[in-house]
Short mmCIF file of C-alpha atoms (C1' of nucleotides) in Angstrom, two decimals:
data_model
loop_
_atom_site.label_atom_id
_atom_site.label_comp_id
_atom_site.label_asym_id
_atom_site.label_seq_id
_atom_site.Cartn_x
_atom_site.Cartn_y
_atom_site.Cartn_z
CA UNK A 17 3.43 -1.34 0.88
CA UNK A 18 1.22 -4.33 0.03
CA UNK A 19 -1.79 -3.82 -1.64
CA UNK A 20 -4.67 -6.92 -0.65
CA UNK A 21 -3.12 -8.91 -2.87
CA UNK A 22 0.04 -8.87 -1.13
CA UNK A 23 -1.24 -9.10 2.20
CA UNK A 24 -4.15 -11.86 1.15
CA UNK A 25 -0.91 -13.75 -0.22
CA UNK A 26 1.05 -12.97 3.57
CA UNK A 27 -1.74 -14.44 5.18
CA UNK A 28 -2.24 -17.51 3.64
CA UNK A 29 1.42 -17.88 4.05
CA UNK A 30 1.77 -16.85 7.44
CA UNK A 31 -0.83 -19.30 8.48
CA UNK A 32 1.11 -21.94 7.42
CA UNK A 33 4.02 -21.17 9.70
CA UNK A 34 2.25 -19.55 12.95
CA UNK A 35 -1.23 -20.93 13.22
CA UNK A 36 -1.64 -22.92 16.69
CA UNK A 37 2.18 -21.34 17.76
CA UNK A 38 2.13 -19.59 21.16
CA UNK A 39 3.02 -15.59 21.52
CA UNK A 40 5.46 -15.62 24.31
CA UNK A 41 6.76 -12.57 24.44
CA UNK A 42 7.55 -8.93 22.57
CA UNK A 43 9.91 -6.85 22.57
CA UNK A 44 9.34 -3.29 21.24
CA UNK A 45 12.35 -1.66 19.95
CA UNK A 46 10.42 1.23 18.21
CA UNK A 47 7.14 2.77 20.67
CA UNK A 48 6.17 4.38 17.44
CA UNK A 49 5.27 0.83 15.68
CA UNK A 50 3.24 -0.63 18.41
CA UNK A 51 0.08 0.53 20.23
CA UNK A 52 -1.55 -1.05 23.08
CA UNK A 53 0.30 -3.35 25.95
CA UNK A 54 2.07 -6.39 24.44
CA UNK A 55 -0.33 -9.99 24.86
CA UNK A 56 0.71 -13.66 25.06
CA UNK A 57 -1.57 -16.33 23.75
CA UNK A 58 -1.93 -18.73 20.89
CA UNK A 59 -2.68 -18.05 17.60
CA UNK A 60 -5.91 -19.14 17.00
CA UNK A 61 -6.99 -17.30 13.53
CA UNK A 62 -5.39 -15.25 11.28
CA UNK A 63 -8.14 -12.62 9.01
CA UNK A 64 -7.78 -9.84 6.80
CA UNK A 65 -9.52 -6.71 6.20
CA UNK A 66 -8.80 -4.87 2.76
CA UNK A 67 -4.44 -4.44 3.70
CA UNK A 68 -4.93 -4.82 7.34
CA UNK A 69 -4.05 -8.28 8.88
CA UNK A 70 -5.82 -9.33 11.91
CA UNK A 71 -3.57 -12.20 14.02
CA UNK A 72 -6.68 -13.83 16.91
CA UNK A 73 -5.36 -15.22 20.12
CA UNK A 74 -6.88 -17.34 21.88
CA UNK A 75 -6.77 -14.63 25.07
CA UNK A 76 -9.46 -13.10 23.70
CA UNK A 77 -7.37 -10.38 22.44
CA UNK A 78 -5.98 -9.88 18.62
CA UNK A 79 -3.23 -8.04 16.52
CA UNK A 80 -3.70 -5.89 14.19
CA UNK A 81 -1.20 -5.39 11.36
CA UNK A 82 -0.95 -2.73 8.75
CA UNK A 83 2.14 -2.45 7.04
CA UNK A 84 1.46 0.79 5.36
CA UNK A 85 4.24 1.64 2.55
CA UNK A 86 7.80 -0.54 4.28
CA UNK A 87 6.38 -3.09 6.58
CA UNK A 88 7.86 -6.59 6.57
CA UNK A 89 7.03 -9.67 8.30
CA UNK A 90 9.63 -11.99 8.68
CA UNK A 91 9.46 -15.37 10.47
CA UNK A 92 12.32 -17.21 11.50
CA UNK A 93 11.95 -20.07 12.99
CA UNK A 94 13.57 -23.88 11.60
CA UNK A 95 13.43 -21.81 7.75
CA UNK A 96 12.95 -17.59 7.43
CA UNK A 97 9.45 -17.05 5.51
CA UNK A 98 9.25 -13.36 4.56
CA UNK A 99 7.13 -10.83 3.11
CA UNK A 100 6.64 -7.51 3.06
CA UNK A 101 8.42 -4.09 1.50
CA UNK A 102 11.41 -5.40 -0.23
CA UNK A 103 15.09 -4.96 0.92
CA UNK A 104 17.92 -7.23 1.88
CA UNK A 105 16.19 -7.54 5.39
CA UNK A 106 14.77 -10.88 3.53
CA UNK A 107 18.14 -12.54 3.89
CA UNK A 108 19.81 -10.16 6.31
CA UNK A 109 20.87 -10.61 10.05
CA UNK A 110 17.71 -9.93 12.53
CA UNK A 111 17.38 -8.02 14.42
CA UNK A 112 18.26 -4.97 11.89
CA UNK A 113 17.84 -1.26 12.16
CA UNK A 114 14.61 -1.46 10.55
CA UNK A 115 13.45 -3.90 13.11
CA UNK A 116 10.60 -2.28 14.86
CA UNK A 117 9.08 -5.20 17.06
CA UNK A 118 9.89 -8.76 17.66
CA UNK A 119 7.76 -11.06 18.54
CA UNK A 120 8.72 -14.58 20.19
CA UNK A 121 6.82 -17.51 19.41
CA UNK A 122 7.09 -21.18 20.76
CA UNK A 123 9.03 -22.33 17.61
CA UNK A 124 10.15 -19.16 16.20
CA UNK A 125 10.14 -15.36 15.79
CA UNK A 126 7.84 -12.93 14.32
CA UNK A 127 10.33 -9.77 12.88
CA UNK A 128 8.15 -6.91 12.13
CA UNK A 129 10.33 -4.52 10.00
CA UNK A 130 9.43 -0.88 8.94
CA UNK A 131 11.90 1.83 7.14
CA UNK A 132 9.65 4.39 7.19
CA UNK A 133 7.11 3.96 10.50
CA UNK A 134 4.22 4.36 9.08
CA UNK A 135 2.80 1.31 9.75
CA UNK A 136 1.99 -0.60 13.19
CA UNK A 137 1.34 -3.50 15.06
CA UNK A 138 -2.09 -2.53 17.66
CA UNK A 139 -3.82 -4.98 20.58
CA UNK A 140 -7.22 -4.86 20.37
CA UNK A 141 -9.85 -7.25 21.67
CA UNK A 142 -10.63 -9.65 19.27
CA UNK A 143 -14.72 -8.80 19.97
CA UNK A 144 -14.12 -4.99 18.83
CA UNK A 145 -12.31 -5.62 15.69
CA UNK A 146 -15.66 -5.22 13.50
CA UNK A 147 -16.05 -1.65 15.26
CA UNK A 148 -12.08 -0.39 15.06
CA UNK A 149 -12.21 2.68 13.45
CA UNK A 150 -10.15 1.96 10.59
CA UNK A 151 -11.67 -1.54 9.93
CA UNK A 152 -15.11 0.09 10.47
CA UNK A 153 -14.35 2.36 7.77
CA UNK A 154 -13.27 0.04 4.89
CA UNK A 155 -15.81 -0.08 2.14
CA UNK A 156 -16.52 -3.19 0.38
CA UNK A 157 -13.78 -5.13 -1.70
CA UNK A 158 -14.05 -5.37 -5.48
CA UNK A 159 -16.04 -8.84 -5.63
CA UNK A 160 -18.09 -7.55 -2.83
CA UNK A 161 -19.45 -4.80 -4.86
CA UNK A 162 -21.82 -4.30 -7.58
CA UNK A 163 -21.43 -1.65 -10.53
CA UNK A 164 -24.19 0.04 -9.42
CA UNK A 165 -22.90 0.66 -5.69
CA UNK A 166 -19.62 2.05 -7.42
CA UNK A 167 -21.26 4.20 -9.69
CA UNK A 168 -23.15 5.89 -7.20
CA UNK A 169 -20.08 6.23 -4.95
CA UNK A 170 -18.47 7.82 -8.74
CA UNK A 171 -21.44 9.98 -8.36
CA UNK A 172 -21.32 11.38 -4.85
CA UNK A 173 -17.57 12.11 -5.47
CA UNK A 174 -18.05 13.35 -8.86
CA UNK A 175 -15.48 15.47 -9.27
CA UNK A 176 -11.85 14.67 -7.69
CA UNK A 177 -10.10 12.51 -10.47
CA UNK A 178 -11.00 9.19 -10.47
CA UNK A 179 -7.60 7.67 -9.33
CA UNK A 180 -7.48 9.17 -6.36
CA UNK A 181 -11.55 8.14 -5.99
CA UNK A 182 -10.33 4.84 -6.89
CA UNK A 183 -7.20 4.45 -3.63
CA UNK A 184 -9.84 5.87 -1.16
CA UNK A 185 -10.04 2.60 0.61
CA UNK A 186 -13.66 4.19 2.48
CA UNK A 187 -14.98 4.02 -1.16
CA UNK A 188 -14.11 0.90 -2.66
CA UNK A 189 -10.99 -1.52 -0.32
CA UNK A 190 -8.05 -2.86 -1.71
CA UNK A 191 -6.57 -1.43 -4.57
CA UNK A 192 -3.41 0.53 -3.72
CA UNK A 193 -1.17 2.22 -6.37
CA UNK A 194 -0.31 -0.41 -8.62
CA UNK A 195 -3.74 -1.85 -8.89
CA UNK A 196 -5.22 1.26 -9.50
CA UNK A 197 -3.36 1.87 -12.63
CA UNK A 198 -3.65 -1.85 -14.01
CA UNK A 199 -6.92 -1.65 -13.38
CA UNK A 200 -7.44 1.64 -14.90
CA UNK A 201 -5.19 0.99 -17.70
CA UNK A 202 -7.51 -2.56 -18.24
CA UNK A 203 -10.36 -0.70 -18.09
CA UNK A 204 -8.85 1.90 -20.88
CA UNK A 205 -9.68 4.81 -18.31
CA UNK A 206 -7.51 8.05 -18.20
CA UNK A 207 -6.46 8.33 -14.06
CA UNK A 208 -7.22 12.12 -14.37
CA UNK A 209 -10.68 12.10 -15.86
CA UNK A 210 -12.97 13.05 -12.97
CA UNK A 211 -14.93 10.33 -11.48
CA UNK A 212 -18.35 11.60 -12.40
CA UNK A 213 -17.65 11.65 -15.97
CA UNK A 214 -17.34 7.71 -15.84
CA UNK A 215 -20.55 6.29 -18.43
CA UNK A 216 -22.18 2.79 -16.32
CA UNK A 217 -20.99 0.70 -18.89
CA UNK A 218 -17.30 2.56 -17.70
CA UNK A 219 -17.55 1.96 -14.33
CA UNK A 220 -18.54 -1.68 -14.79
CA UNK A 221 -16.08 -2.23 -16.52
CA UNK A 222 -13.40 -0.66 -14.37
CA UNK A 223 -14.66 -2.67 -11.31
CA UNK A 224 -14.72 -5.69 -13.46
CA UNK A 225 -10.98 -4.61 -14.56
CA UNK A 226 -9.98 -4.45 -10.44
CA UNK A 227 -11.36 -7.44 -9.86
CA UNK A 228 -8.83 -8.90 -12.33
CA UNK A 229 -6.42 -7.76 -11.90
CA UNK A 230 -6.07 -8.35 -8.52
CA UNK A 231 -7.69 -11.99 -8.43
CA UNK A 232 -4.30 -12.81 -11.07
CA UNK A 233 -2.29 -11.16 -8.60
CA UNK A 234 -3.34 -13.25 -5.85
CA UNK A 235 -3.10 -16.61 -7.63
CA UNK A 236 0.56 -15.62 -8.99
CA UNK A 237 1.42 -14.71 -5.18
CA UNK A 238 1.41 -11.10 -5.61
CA UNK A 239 3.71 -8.62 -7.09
CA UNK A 240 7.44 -8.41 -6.99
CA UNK A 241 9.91 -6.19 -8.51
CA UNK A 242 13.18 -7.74 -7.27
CA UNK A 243 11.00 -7.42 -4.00
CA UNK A 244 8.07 -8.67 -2.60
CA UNK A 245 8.29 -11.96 -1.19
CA UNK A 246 5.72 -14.34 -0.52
CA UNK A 247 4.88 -15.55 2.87
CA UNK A 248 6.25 -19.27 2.11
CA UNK A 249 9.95 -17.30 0.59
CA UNK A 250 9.02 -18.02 -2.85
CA UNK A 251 8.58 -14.72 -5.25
CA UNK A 252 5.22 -13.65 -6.53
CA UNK A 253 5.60 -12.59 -10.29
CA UNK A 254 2.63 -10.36 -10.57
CA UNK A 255 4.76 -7.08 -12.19
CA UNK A 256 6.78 -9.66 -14.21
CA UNK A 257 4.07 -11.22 -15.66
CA UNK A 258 1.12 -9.20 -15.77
CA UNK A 259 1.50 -5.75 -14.84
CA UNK A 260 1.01 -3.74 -18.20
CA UNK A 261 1.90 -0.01 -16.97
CA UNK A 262 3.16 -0.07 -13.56
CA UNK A 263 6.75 1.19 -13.61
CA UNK A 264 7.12 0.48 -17.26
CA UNK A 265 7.17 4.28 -18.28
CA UNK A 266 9.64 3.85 -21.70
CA UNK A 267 8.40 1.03 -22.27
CA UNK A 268 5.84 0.16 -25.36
CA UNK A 269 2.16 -0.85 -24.54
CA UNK A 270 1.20 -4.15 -24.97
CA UNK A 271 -1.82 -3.21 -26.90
CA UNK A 272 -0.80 -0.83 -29.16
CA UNK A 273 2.80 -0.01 -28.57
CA UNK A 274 2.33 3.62 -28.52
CA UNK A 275 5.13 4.56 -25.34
CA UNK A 276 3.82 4.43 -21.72
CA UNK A 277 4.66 7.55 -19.97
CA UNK A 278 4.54 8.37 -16.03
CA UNK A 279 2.30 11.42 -14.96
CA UNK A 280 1.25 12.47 -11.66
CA UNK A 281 -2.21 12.28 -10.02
CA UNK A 282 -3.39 12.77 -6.51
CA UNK A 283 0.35 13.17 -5.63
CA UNK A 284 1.24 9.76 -6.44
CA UNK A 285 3.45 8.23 -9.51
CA UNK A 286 0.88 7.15 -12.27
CA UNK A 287 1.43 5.00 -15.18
CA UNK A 288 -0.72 5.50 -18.40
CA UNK A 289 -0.78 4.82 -22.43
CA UNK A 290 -1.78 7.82 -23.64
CA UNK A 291 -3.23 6.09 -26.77
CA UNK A 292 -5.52 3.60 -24.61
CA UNK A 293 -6.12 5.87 -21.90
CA UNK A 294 -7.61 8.86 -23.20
CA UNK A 295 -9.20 12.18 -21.60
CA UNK A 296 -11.80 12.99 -24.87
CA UNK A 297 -15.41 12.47 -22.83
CA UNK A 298 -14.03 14.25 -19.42
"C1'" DC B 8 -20.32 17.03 3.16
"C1'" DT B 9 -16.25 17.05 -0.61
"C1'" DA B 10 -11.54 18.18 -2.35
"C1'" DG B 11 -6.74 19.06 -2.15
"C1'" DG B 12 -2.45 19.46 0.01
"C1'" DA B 13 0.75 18.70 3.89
"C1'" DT B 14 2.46 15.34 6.85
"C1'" DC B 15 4.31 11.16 9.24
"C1'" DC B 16 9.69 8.76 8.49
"C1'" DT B 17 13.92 6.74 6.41
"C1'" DG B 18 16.51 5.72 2.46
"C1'" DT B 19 17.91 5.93 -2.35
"C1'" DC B 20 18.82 7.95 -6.58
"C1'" DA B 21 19.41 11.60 -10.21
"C1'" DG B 22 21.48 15.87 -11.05
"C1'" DC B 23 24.35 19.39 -10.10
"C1'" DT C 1 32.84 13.53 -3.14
"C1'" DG C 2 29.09 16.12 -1.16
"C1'" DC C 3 24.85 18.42 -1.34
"C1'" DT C 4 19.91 18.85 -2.73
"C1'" DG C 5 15.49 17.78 -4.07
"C1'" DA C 6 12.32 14.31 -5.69
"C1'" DC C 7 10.31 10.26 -4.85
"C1'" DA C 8 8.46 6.04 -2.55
"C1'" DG C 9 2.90 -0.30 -3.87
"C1'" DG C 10 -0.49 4.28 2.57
"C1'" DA C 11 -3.50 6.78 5.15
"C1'" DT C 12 -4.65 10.70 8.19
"C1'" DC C 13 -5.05 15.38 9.42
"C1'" DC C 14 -5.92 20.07 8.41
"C1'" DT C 15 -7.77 23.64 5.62
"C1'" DA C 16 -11.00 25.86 2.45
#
DNA sequence: CTAGGATCCTGTCAGC
DNA sequence: TGCTGACAGGATCCTA
């Protein structure tokens, strides 16, 4: 799914196309993909927390959008503006089998899409959105936090591997699996080395490194591999452009050509050099 | 409290 | 062709 690049890049988007537009109706084709009772009202402000999306009416109450691993948001109104998981559901027919909720606007319709269900659509009232227990939890974003904060947080989970310490979106919000090994690889960091063997000067640098990678991410209008789509239609480029080890296993690394191989660590698909990235000081 | 693994669900792809 | 298992840009739940 979209990491905050991706959605930071859907909601700038977005806004362009539904900001002002009245909600007029939903229909729920999947019970699984939407919690709470359906709400009309105009669109009034459109936030986002770490991957969540936060859509305020003007009803006083607000969506909340997480699109987990295959969520897509497709509006089709007088053009189709899409982003999301990538498939053909871009350019397909809608509604499609993957449709999960539709929601009508004034001047066009909202097309939430989601192959796998993990992700949902929830009404809440725009007043408790600070205290909803997943937004509650988030821990700071990247440029939010200081080196020392992380370190400490490196500290108190010293010993699970510091990818996985790294996704925990509770410890530091945003990076999902593609960031986390960019950043990682930027920061020359091997994924498996546990957390509390990171050095200060490591862990600054590693937050420095996510902070990069994801601000270029964001300004290119966030990654794509044949996939995601930016809120306006247009591509991002992000894995074209910039990614260095994500899904380039066979490939040579940019820095010192040595072959970038694909391991796994806490269960998910991890891309490393294993000449830049090395394990020595665990 | 932390750490690790299973789990939610559908679809695709590699390897018999 | 058909079957099977692995895997997927996330997060939660359960167990130790």
């Amino acid at each position: 799914m979209p990491e905050l690049p991706e959605v930071e890049t859907i909601k700038r988007g977005l806004a362009k196309f539904i900001m002002k537009q009245r909600i007029t109706g939903t229909e729920i084709l999947c019970e699984k993909s939407f919690i709470g009772t359906p709400v009309t009202g105009k669109v009034t402000n459109i936030r986002r927390f770490g991957k969540a999306l936060i859509l305020d009416l003007d009803g006083g109450s607000s969506l909340m959008i997480h699109l987990r691993m295959t969520g897509q948001l497709i509006y089709d109104g007088t053009e189709r503006y899409a982003a999301g998981h990538p498939s053909d559901n871009f350019t397909a027919n809608l509604p499609n089998k993957q449709t999960r909720v539709i929601i009508k606007l004034e001047n066009g319709t909202l097309y939430y899409n989601d192959q796998r269900k993990f992700g949902f659509i929830k009404v809440i009232n725009t007043n408790e959105v600070p205290t909803d227990p997943f937004i509650k939890k988030l821990a700071k974003e990247p440029w939010a936090m200081t080196p020392a904060e992380l370190y400490e947080k490196l500290k108190r989970h010293k010993n699970s591997p510091i990818k996985a310490v790294i996704l925990d979106q509770t410890i530091i919000c945003g990076l999902g699996n593609i960031y986390a090994d960019e950043a990682l690889f930027s920061a020359k960091i091997h994924p498996t080395r546990k957390a509390g063997s990171l050095s200060q000067k490591e862990t600054e640098k590693l937050l420095l490194s996510a902070r990069e990678v994801m601000q270029k991410s964001i300004d290119s209008g966030g990654s794509t591999m044949a996939t995601y789509v930016k809120a306006d239609g247009t591509k991002g480029d992000y894995l074209e452009k910039f990614a260095q080890v994500f899904r380039r296993d066979g490939q040579p690394c940019p820095v010192c050509g040595e072959k970038i191989i694909k391991i796994k660590v806490a269960g998910r698909g991890t891309h490393i050099c294993p000449h830049c990235q090395r394990k020595s000081n665990d």
